[in-house]
Amino acid sequence: MSIQWFPGHMHRARKQIALVMAKVDVVIEVLDARLPGYSENPLLRELRGPRPCLKVLNKSDLADPAVTASWMDFYRECGTVPMEISATSPKDAKRILAILPGMVKERNFLMQPVNCLIVGIPNVGKSTLMNTLVGRKVARAANQAAITTKQKRVHIGDELTLYDTPGVLWPKIVSATASYMLAGSGAVRETAMDNAEVAAHVGDYLLREYPILIQERYKLAELPQEGLELLEALGKKRGCLIKGGEVDVTKAAGILLNELRTGQIGRISLQKPPAPKAA
């Protein structure tokens, strides 16, 4: 499956980002801590250019902490400033606000505030983070892709200005694995994908990387060999049956994806960082 999901407002957002980038000092790129690499948008990297970037790995409370630690090391080795956060945490918001002035050349910030642009793909928590940073609701937030559709600008005190933008996916995600994992994480609206197909592929990964969590969550006597078998077993356990006693795979897929996204299965990462290059 290759996801091609580029609604009209995303095309407009790309143009808006390009226009505002000229006055931006620091880019705050919000990533999903469960799949940081897959949730990086190459278009945003291109638009950002040489500007300093703070990569915030949001939803770290849902991700595998050991894998997140590896991602933090990976970004540091790449010369990027990373920070694992929960977008709803005021404590984490204070950490972000404290680090931003130090990412630009020293100047009179009262005369020339630090302009920061919050960017990221859909459903990584940009609007939630914006609200937490400002300390009040200034952006609509929901656990659903493509909620923000217009750019916003908010002043924080006299020394910092934040710009929020709609989530932007790139026109075509070539990697099939990235497509399935992004869809599984909730970055793509369900109307743009086949839930059962996504859940089967994500299930393959979960059985390989987190077999104990899967077995314990769904109380399985034997571990299935592949994702589709997992949906069948899950469906029988949860009563997702249709006429004739067959499993409603689509319903079972919805349960698996929902429980993955809400952390009910456990702390799971859907991507590991690239292996270090040999010396």
PDB file of C-alpha atoms in Angstrom:
ATOM      1  CA  MET A   1       0.000   0.000   0.000  1.00  0.00           C
ATOM      2  CA  SER A   2       1.297   3.425  -0.944  1.00  0.00           C
ATOM      3  CA  ILE A   3      -0.653   6.207   0.760  1.00  0.00           C
ATOM      4  CA  GLN A   4      -1.396   9.203  -1.415  1.00  0.00           C
ATOM      5  CA  TRP A   5      -3.253  11.628   0.787  1.00  0.00           C
ATOM      6  CA  PHE A   6      -2.650  15.295   0.044  1.00  0.00           C
ATOM      7  CA  PRO A   7      -5.892  17.255   0.600  1.00  0.00           C
ATOM      8  CA  GLY A   8      -6.190  20.755  -0.842  1.00  0.00           C
ATOM      9  CA  HIS A   9      -5.519  22.485   2.463  1.00  0.00           C
ATOM     10  CA  MET A  10      -2.176  20.647   2.716  1.00  0.00           C
ATOM     11  CA  HIS A  11      -1.092  22.019  -0.640  1.00  0.00           C
ATOM     12  CA  ARG A  12      -2.014  25.512   0.575  1.00  0.00           C
ATOM     13  CA  ALA A  13      -0.213  24.880   3.869  1.00  0.00           C
ATOM     14  CA  ARG A  14       2.996  24.010   2.051  1.00  0.00           C
ATOM     15  CA  LYS A  15       2.847  27.392   0.313  1.00  0.00           C
ATOM     16  CA  GLN A  16       2.074  29.172   3.602  1.00  0.00           C
ATOM     17  CA  ILE A  17       5.011  27.512   5.328  1.00  0.00           C
ATOM     18  CA  ALA A  18       7.339  28.563   2.520  1.00  0.00           C
ATOM     19  CA  LEU A  19       6.183  32.184   2.865  1.00  0.00           C
ATOM     20  CA  VAL A  20       6.466  32.429   6.654  1.00  0.00           C
ATOM     21  CA  MET A  21       9.776  30.547   6.804  1.00  0.00           C
ATOM     22  CA  ALA A  22      11.671  33.677   5.715  1.00  0.00           C
ATOM     23  CA  LYS A  23      11.045  35.309   9.118  1.00  0.00           C
ATOM     24  CA  VAL A  24      11.436  32.169  11.231  1.00  0.00           C
ATOM     25  CA  ASP A  25      14.422  31.786  13.598  1.00  0.00           C
ATOM     26  CA  VAL A  26      13.806  28.285  14.960  1.00  0.00           C
ATOM     27  CA  VAL A  27      11.715  25.392  13.678  1.00  0.00           C
ATOM     28  CA  ILE A  28      10.003  23.178  16.249  1.00  0.00           C
ATOM     29  CA  GLU A  29       9.373  19.905  14.438  1.00  0.00           C
ATOM     30  CA  VAL A  30       6.886  17.728  16.289  1.00  0.00           C
ATOM     31  CA  LEU A  31       7.459  14.021  15.693  1.00  0.00           C
ATOM     32  CA  ASP A  32       5.602  10.972  16.913  1.00  0.00           C
ATOM     33  CA  ALA A  33       7.960   9.302  19.396  1.00  0.00           C
ATOM     34  CA  ARG A  34       6.618   5.912  18.322  1.00  0.00           C
ATOM     35  CA  LEU A  35       7.963   6.404  14.775  1.00  0.00           C
ATOM     36  CA  PRO A  36      10.161   9.515  14.606  1.00  0.00           C
ATOM     37  CA  GLY A  37      11.763   8.766  11.246  1.00  0.00           C
ATOM     38  CA  TYR A  38       8.530   7.890   9.477  1.00  0.00           C
ATOM     39  CA  SER A  39       6.861  11.004  10.907  1.00  0.00           C
ATOM     40  CA  GLU A  40       9.548  13.326   9.536  1.00  0.00           C
ATOM     41  CA  ASN A  41       8.359  15.098   6.410  1.00  0.00           C
ATOM     42  CA  PRO A  42      11.076  15.515   3.747  1.00  0.00           C
ATOM     43  CA  LEU A  43       9.192  18.541   2.372  1.00  0.00           C
ATOM     44  CA  LEU A  44       9.519  20.288   5.739  1.00  0.00           C
ATOM     45  CA  ARG A  45      13.232  19.488   5.874  1.00  0.00           C
ATOM     46  CA  GLU A  46      13.600  21.059   2.447  1.00  0.00           C
ATOM     47  CA  LEU A  47      11.617  24.169   3.427  1.00  0.00           C
ATOM     48  CA  ARG A  48      13.497  24.604   6.726  1.00  0.00           C
ATOM     49  CA  GLY A  49      16.913  24.827   5.133  1.00  0.00           C
ATOM     50  CA  PRO A  50      19.793  25.653   7.533  1.00  0.00           C
ATOM     51  CA  ARG A  51      17.612  27.024  10.356  1.00  0.00           C
ATOM     52  CA  PRO A  52      18.109  25.442  13.798  1.00  0.00           C
ATOM     53  CA  CYS A  53      15.548  22.768  14.543  1.00  0.00           C
ATOM     54  CA  LEU A  54      14.264  21.410  17.830  1.00  0.00           C
ATOM     55  CA  LYS A  55      12.888  17.926  17.246  1.00  0.00           C
ATOM     56  CA  VAL A  56      10.328  17.121  19.902  1.00  0.00           C
ATOM     57  CA  LEU A  57       9.376  13.471  20.188  1.00  0.00           C
ATOM     58  CA  ASN A  58       5.801  13.741  21.367  1.00  0.00           C
ATOM     59  CA  LYS A  59       3.681  10.902  22.779  1.00  0.00           C
ATOM     60  CA  SER A  60       6.795   9.533  24.437  1.00  0.00           C
ATOM     61  CA  ASP A  61       4.541   8.126  27.154  1.00  0.00           C
ATOM     62  CA  LEU A  62       3.128   5.720  24.530  1.00  0.00           C
ATOM     63  CA  ALA A  63       6.495   4.712  23.041  1.00  0.00           C
ATOM     64  CA  ASP A  64       8.941   2.017  24.113  1.00  0.00           C
ATOM     65  CA  PRO A  65      11.360   3.958  26.387  1.00  0.00           C
ATOM     66  CA  ALA A  66      14.405   1.929  25.307  1.00  0.00           C
ATOM     67  CA  VAL A  67      13.716   2.635  21.633  1.00  0.00           C
ATOM     68  CA  THR A  68      13.087   6.328  22.364  1.00  0.00           C
ATOM     69  CA  ALA A  69      16.462   6.536  24.107  1.00  0.00           C
ATOM     70  CA  SER A  70      18.068   5.119  20.951  1.00  0.00           C
ATOM     71  CA  TRP A  71      16.295   7.742  18.832  1.00  0.00           C
ATOM     72  CA  MET A  72      17.531  10.510  21.136  1.00  0.00           C
ATOM     73  CA  ASP A  73      21.103   9.271  20.687  1.00  0.00           C
ATOM     74  CA  PHE A  74      20.588   9.037  16.931  1.00  0.00           C
ATOM     75  CA  TYR A  75      19.441  12.660  16.617  1.00  0.00           C
ATOM     76  CA  ARG A  76      22.257  13.951  18.833  1.00  0.00           C
ATOM     77  CA  GLU A  77      24.775  12.138  16.643  1.00  0.00           C
ATOM     78  CA  CYS A  78      23.168  13.841  13.626  1.00  0.00           C
ATOM     79  CA  GLY A  79      23.799  17.252  15.201  1.00  0.00           C
ATOM     80  CA  THR A  80      20.124  17.905  15.966  1.00  0.00           C
ATOM     81  CA  VAL A  81      18.618  19.001  19.292  1.00  0.00           C
ATOM     82  CA  PRO A  82      16.058  16.346  20.355  1.00  0.00           C
ATOM     83  CA  MET A  83      13.652  16.357  23.297  1.00  0.00           C
ATOM     84  CA  GLU A  84      11.159  13.683  24.335  1.00  0.00           C
ATOM     85  CA  ILE A  85       7.916  15.161  25.596  1.00  0.00           C
ATOM     86  CA  SER A  86       4.233  14.781  26.269  1.00  0.00           C
ATOM     87  CA  ALA A  87       2.456  17.692  24.578  1.00  0.00           C
ATOM     88  CA  THR A  88      -0.015  18.018  27.454  1.00  0.00           C
ATOM     89  CA  SER A  89       2.701  18.459  30.086  1.00  0.00           C
ATOM     90  CA  PRO A  90       3.242  22.066  31.298  1.00  0.00           C
ATOM     91  CA  LYS A  91       6.635  20.939  32.653  1.00  0.00           C
ATOM     92  CA  ASP A  92       7.723  19.823  29.186  1.00  0.00           C
ATOM     93  CA  ALA A  93       6.391  23.067  27.697  1.00  0.00           C
ATOM     94  CA  LYS A  94       8.611  25.057  30.080  1.00  0.00           C
ATOM     95  CA  ARG A  95      11.621  22.990  28.986  1.00  0.00           C
ATOM     96  CA  ILE A  96      10.910  23.860  25.352  1.00  0.00           C
ATOM     97  CA  LEU A  97      10.443  27.568  26.038  1.00  0.00           C
ATOM     98  CA  ALA A  98      13.667  27.661  28.049  1.00  0.00           C
ATOM     99  CA  ILE A  99      15.786  26.159  25.271  1.00  0.00           C
ATOM    100  CA  LEU A 100      14.512  28.191  22.288  1.00  0.00           C
ATOM    101  CA  PRO A 101      16.357  31.533  22.925  1.00  0.00           C
ATOM    102  CA  GLY A 102      19.660  29.683  23.193  1.00  0.00           C
ATOM    103  CA  MET A 103      19.207  28.219  19.711  1.00  0.00           C
ATOM    104  CA  VAL A 104      19.671  31.631  18.025  1.00  0.00           C
ATOM    105  CA  LYS A 105      22.405  34.257  18.170  1.00  0.00           C
ATOM    106  CA  GLU A 106      22.222  36.445  21.269  1.00  0.00           C
ATOM    107  CA  ARG A 107      20.309  39.666  20.753  1.00  0.00           C
ATOM    108  CA  ASN A 108      17.771  41.966  22.415  1.00  0.00           C
ATOM    109  CA  PHE A 109      14.740  39.679  22.334  1.00  0.00           C
ATOM    110  CA  LEU A 110      12.468  42.496  23.492  1.00  0.00           C
ATOM    111  CA  MET A 111      13.333  44.403  20.350  1.00  0.00           C
ATOM    112  CA  GLN A 112      13.479  41.329  18.133  1.00  0.00           C
ATOM    113  CA  PRO A 113      11.470  38.371  19.490  1.00  0.00           C
ATOM    114  CA  VAL A 114      12.388  34.815  18.602  1.00  0.00           C
ATOM    115  CA  ASN A 115      10.046  33.630  15.843  1.00  0.00           C
ATOM    116  CA  CYS A 116       9.340  29.905  16.074  1.00  0.00           C
ATOM    117  CA  LEU A 117       7.392  27.765  13.648  1.00  0.00           C
ATOM    118  CA  ILE A 118       5.689  24.569  14.830  1.00  0.00           C
ATOM    119  CA  VAL A 119       5.540  21.997  12.050  1.00  0.00           C
ATOM    120  CA  GLY A 120       4.765  18.328  11.680  1.00  0.00           C
ATOM    121  CA  ILE A 121       2.609  15.784   9.920  1.00  0.00           C
ATOM    122  CA  PRO A 122      -1.056  15.289  10.936  1.00  0.00           C
ATOM    123  CA  ASN A 123      -1.959  13.980  14.388  1.00  0.00           C
ATOM    124  CA  VAL A 124       1.472  14.278  16.008  1.00  0.00           C
ATOM    125  CA  GLY A 125       0.162  16.789  18.560  1.00  0.00           C
ATOM    126  CA  LYS A 126       1.115  20.202  17.164  1.00  0.00           C
ATOM    127  CA  SER A 127      -2.063  21.954  18.266  1.00  0.00           C
ATOM    128  CA  THR A 128      -1.990  20.311  21.699  1.00  0.00           C
ATOM    129  CA  LEU A 129       1.601  21.449  22.154  1.00  0.00           C
ATOM    130  CA  MET A 130       0.716  24.951  20.979  1.00  0.00           C
ATOM    131  CA  ASN A 131      -2.046  25.185  23.591  1.00  0.00           C
ATOM    132  CA  THR A 132       0.261  23.920  26.344  1.00  0.00           C
ATOM    133  CA  LEU A 133       3.061  26.316  25.400  1.00  0.00           C
ATOM    134  CA  VAL A 134       0.694  29.297  25.402  1.00  0.00           C
ATOM    135  CA  GLY A 135      -1.168  28.175  28.525  1.00  0.00           C
ATOM    136  CA  ARG A 136      -4.623  28.432  27.010  1.00  0.00           C
ATOM    137  CA  LYS A 137      -6.604  26.989  24.142  1.00  0.00           C
ATOM    138  CA  VAL A 138      -5.605  28.762  20.961  1.00  0.00           C
ATOM    139  CA  ALA A 139      -5.751  25.843  18.552  1.00  0.00           C
ATOM    140  CA  ARG A 140      -8.282  23.092  18.041  1.00  0.00           C
ATOM    141  CA  ALA A 141      -6.838  19.741  19.063  1.00  0.00           C
ATOM    142  CA  ALA A 142      -8.187  16.207  18.665  1.00  0.00           C
ATOM    143  CA  ASN A 143      -6.899  12.671  18.291  1.00  0.00           C
ATOM    144  CA  GLN A 144      -7.666  12.761  14.588  1.00  0.00           C
ATOM    145  CA  ALA A 145      -5.697  13.642  11.496  1.00  0.00           C
ATOM    146  CA  ALA A 146      -6.122  16.965   9.672  1.00  0.00           C
ATOM    147  CA  ILE A 147      -7.812  19.103  12.330  1.00  0.00           C
ATOM    148  CA  THR A 148      -5.748  22.291  11.924  1.00  0.00           C
ATOM    149  CA  THR A 149      -6.415  23.842   8.519  1.00  0.00           C
ATOM    150  CA  LYS A 150      -5.218  27.449   8.947  1.00  0.00           C
ATOM    151  CA  GLN A 151      -2.016  29.062  10.155  1.00  0.00           C
ATOM    152  CA  LYS A 152      -2.028  30.746  13.578  1.00  0.00           C
ATOM    153  CA  ARG A 153       0.336  33.217  15.254  1.00  0.00           C
ATOM    154  CA  VAL A 154       0.538  33.655  19.026  1.00  0.00           C
ATOM    155  CA  HIS A 155       2.827  35.814  21.185  1.00  0.00           C
ATOM    156  CA  ILE A 156       4.261  34.321  24.373  1.00  0.00           C
ATOM    157  CA  GLY A 157       5.334  37.222  26.522  1.00  0.00           C
ATOM    158  CA  ASP A 158       7.425  39.861  24.748  1.00  0.00           C
ATOM    159  CA  GLU A 159      10.281  37.663  23.590  1.00  0.00           C
ATOM    160  CA  LEU A 160       8.719  34.768  21.690  1.00  0.00           C
ATOM    161  CA  THR A 161       6.260  34.370  18.824  1.00  0.00           C
ATOM    162  CA  LEU A 162       4.851  30.989  17.797  1.00  0.00           C
ATOM    163  CA  TYR A 163       3.422  30.121  14.407  1.00  0.00           C
ATOM    164  CA  ASP A 164       1.252  27.002  14.113  1.00  0.00           C
ATOM    165  CA  THR A 165       0.550  25.344  10.766  1.00  0.00           C
ATOM    166  CA  PRO A 166      -1.696  22.583   9.428  1.00  0.00           C
ATOM    167  CA  GLY A 167      -0.191  19.105   9.418  1.00  0.00           C
ATOM    168  CA  VAL A 168       1.372  18.352   6.062  1.00  0.00           C
ATOM    169  CA  LEU A 169       1.988  14.911   4.615  1.00  0.00           C
ATOM    170  CA  TRP A 170       4.070  14.609   1.492  1.00  0.00           C
ATOM    171  CA  PRO A 171       2.203  13.870  -1.782  1.00  0.00           C
ATOM    172  CA  LYS A 172       3.239  10.221  -1.961  1.00  0.00           C
ATOM    173  CA  ILE A 173       4.783   7.987   0.694  1.00  0.00           C
ATOM    174  CA  VAL A 174       6.842   5.539  -1.339  1.00  0.00           C
ATOM    175  CA  SER A 175       7.834   3.110   1.439  1.00  0.00           C
ATOM    176  CA  ALA A 176       5.094   0.542   2.036  1.00  0.00           C
ATOM    177  CA  THR A 177       6.306  -0.039   5.599  1.00  0.00           C
ATOM    178  CA  ALA A 178       6.195   3.691   6.378  1.00  0.00           C
ATOM    179  CA  SER A 179       2.691   3.867   4.895  1.00  0.00           C
ATOM    180  CA  TYR A 180       1.349   1.087   7.089  1.00  0.00           C
ATOM    181  CA  MET A 181       3.020   2.327  10.261  1.00  0.00           C
ATOM    182  CA  LEU A 182       1.881   5.923   9.728  1.00  0.00           C
ATOM    183  CA  ALA A 183      -1.651   4.703   9.102  1.00  0.00           C
ATOM    184  CA  GLY A 184      -1.449   2.472  12.159  1.00  0.00           C
ATOM    185  CA  SER A 185      -0.329   5.389  14.338  1.00  0.00           C
ATOM    186  CA  GLY A 186      -3.305   7.508  13.251  1.00  0.00           C
ATOM    187  CA  ALA A 187      -1.476  10.005  11.035  1.00  0.00           C
ATOM    188  CA  VAL A 188      -3.852   9.302   8.148  1.00  0.00           C
ATOM    189  CA  ARG A 189      -7.624   9.550   8.233  1.00  0.00           C
ATOM    190  CA  GLU A 190      -9.241   6.121   8.173  1.00  0.00           C
ATOM    191  CA  THR A 191     -11.278   7.049   5.101  1.00  0.00           C
ATOM    192  CA  ALA A 192      -7.997   7.071   3.154  1.00  0.00           C
ATOM    193  CA  MET A 193      -7.021   3.492   3.966  1.00  0.00           C
ATOM    194  CA  ASP A 194      -8.184  -0.093   4.448  1.00  0.00           C
ATOM    195  CA  ASN A 195      -8.236  -0.696   8.203  1.00  0.00           C
ATOM    196  CA  ALA A 196      -7.959  -4.468   7.927  1.00  0.00           C
ATOM    197  CA  GLU A 197      -4.968  -4.271   5.588  1.00  0.00           C
ATOM    198  CA  VAL A 198      -3.211  -1.777   7.849  1.00  0.00           C
ATOM    199  CA  ALA A 199      -3.933  -3.773  11.011  1.00  0.00           C
ATOM    200  CA  ALA A 200      -2.690  -7.009   9.427  1.00  0.00           C
ATOM    201  CA  HIS A 201       0.659  -5.434   8.529  1.00  0.00           C
ATOM    202  CA  VAL A 202       0.993  -3.679  11.883  1.00  0.00           C
ATOM    203  CA  GLY A 203       0.059  -6.992  13.512  1.00  0.00           C
ATOM    204  CA  ASP A 204       2.980  -8.692  11.733  1.00  0.00           C
ATOM    205  CA  TYR A 205       5.308  -6.131  13.296  1.00  0.00           C
ATOM    206  CA  LEU A 206       3.788  -6.407  16.772  1.00  0.00           C
ATOM    207  CA  LEU A 207       4.048 -10.203  16.754  1.00  0.00           C
ATOM    208  CA  ARG A 208       7.710  -9.932  15.815  1.00  0.00           C
ATOM    209  CA  GLU A 209       8.747  -7.084  18.139  1.00  0.00           C
ATOM    210  CA  TYR A 210       6.288  -7.259  21.065  1.00  0.00           C
ATOM    211  CA  PRO A 211       4.976 -10.844  21.224  1.00  0.00           C
ATOM    212  CA  ILE A 212       4.635 -10.926  25.014  1.00  0.00           C
ATOM    213  CA  LEU A 213       2.552  -7.735  25.118  1.00  0.00           C
ATOM    214  CA  ILE A 214       0.255  -9.105  22.410  1.00  0.00           C
ATOM    215  CA  GLN A 215      -0.135 -12.467  24.095  1.00  0.00           C
ATOM    216  CA  GLU A 216      -0.890 -10.903  27.471  1.00  0.00           C
ATOM    217  CA  ARG A 217      -3.275  -8.247  26.151  1.00  0.00           C
ATOM    218  CA  TYR A 218      -5.431 -10.667  24.180  1.00  0.00           C
ATOM    219  CA  LYS A 219      -4.979 -13.671  26.494  1.00  0.00           C
ATOM    220  CA  LEU A 220      -3.839 -15.953  23.699  1.00  0.00           C
ATOM    221  CA  ALA A 221      -2.849 -19.529  24.542  1.00  0.00           C
ATOM    222  CA  GLU A 222      -0.741 -19.662  21.384  1.00  0.00           C
ATOM    223  CA  LEU A 223       0.831 -16.779  19.534  1.00  0.00           C
ATOM    224  CA  PRO A 224      -0.360 -16.382  15.917  1.00  0.00           C
ATOM    225  CA  GLN A 225       2.272 -16.472  13.172  1.00  0.00           C
ATOM    226  CA  GLU A 226       1.064 -13.454  11.209  1.00  0.00           C
ATOM    227  CA  GLY A 227      -1.073 -10.350  11.473  1.00  0.00           C
ATOM    228  CA  LEU A 228      -4.173 -11.702   9.772  1.00  0.00           C
ATOM    229  CA  GLU A 229      -4.177 -14.696  12.127  1.00  0.00           C
ATOM    230  CA  LEU A 230      -3.894 -12.246  15.021  1.00  0.00           C
ATOM    231  CA  LEU A 231      -7.015 -10.422  13.818  1.00  0.00           C
ATOM    232  CA  GLU A 232      -8.856 -13.734  13.603  1.00  0.00           C
ATOM    233  CA  ALA A 233      -7.804 -14.715  17.129  1.00  0.00           C
ATOM    234  CA  LEU A 234      -8.562 -11.260  18.525  1.00  0.00           C
ATOM    235  CA  GLY A 235     -11.960 -11.246  16.818  1.00  0.00           C
ATOM    236  CA  LYS A 236     -12.921 -14.560  18.408  1.00  0.00           C
ATOM    237  CA  LYS A 237     -11.807 -13.366  21.844  1.00  0.00           C
ATOM    238  CA  ARG A 238     -13.758 -10.112  21.583  1.00  0.00           C
ATOM    239  CA  GLY A 239     -16.878 -11.533  19.907  1.00  0.00           C
ATOM    240  CA  CYS A 240     -16.370  -9.825  16.553  1.00  0.00           C
ATOM    241  CA  LEU A 241     -18.464 -12.403  14.736  1.00  0.00           C
ATOM    242  CA  ILE A 242     -20.838 -12.238  11.802  1.00  0.00           C
ATOM    243  CA  LYS A 243     -23.410 -14.654  10.449  1.00  0.00           C
ATOM    244  CA  GLY A 244     -22.033 -18.164  10.244  1.00  0.00           C
ATOM    245  CA  GLY A 245     -19.576 -17.605  13.084  1.00  0.00           C
ATOM    246  CA  GLU A 246     -16.952 -15.955  10.876  1.00  0.00           C
ATOM    247  CA  VAL A 247     -14.782 -13.189  12.298  1.00  0.00           C
ATOM    248  CA  ASP A 248     -15.541  -9.617  11.291  1.00  0.00           C
ATOM    249  CA  VAL A 249     -11.936  -8.784  10.420  1.00  0.00           C
ATOM    250  CA  THR A 250     -12.670  -5.095   9.898  1.00  0.00           C
ATOM    251  CA  LYS A 251     -14.127  -4.787  13.402  1.00  0.00           C
ATOM    252  CA  ALA A 252     -11.203  -6.721  14.882  1.00  0.00           C
ATOM    253  CA  ALA A 253      -8.815  -4.432  13.018  1.00  0.00           C
ATOM    254  CA  GLY A 254     -10.500  -1.396  14.551  1.00  0.00           C
ATOM    255  CA  ILE A 255     -10.000  -2.832  18.036  1.00  0.00           C
ATOM    256  CA  LEU A 256      -6.308  -3.582  17.461  1.00  0.00           C
ATOM    257  CA  LEU A 257      -5.552  -0.148  16.006  1.00  0.00           C
ATOM    258  CA  ASN A 258      -7.518   1.713  18.670  1.00  0.00           C
ATOM    259  CA  GLU A 259      -5.817  -0.154  21.514  1.00  0.00           C
ATOM    260  CA  LEU A 260      -2.414   0.385  19.903  1.00  0.00           C
ATOM    261  CA  ARG A 261      -2.982   4.129  19.530  1.00  0.00           C
ATOM    262  CA  THR A 262      -4.271   4.587  23.072  1.00  0.00           C
ATOM    263  CA  GLY A 263      -1.486   2.582  24.682  1.00  0.00           C
ATOM    264  CA  GLN A 264      -3.738  -0.178  25.985  1.00  0.00           C
ATOM    265  CA  ILE A 265      -1.475  -2.894  24.586  1.00  0.00           C
ATOM    266  CA  GLY A 266       1.582  -1.337  26.220  1.00  0.00           C
ATOM    267  CA  ARG A 267       4.376   1.096  25.393  1.00  0.00           C
ATOM    268  CA  ILE A 268       5.177   0.314  21.781  1.00  0.00           C
ATOM    269  CA  SER A 269       7.438   1.900  19.178  1.00  0.00           C
ATOM    270  CA  LEU A 270       6.675   1.293  15.521  1.00  0.00           C
ATOM    271  CA  GLN A 271      10.150   2.145  14.229  1.00  0.00           C
ATOM    272  CA  LYS A 272      13.735   1.760  15.409  1.00  0.00           C
ATOM    273  CA  PRO A 273      16.517   4.190  14.435  1.00  0.00           C
ATOM    274  CA  PRO A 274      18.915   3.253  11.636  1.00  0.00           C
ATOM    275  CA  ALA A 275      21.919   1.197  12.703  1.00  0.00           C
ATOM    276  CA  PRO A 276      25.115   3.256  13.199  1.00  0.00           C
ATOM    277  CA  LYS A 277      27.328   3.376  10.136  1.00  0.00           C
ATOM    278  CA  ALA A 278      30.454   1.277  10.324  1.00  0.00           C
ATOM    279  CA  ALA A 279      33.644   3.231  10.982  1.00  0.00           C
TER     280      ALA A 279
END
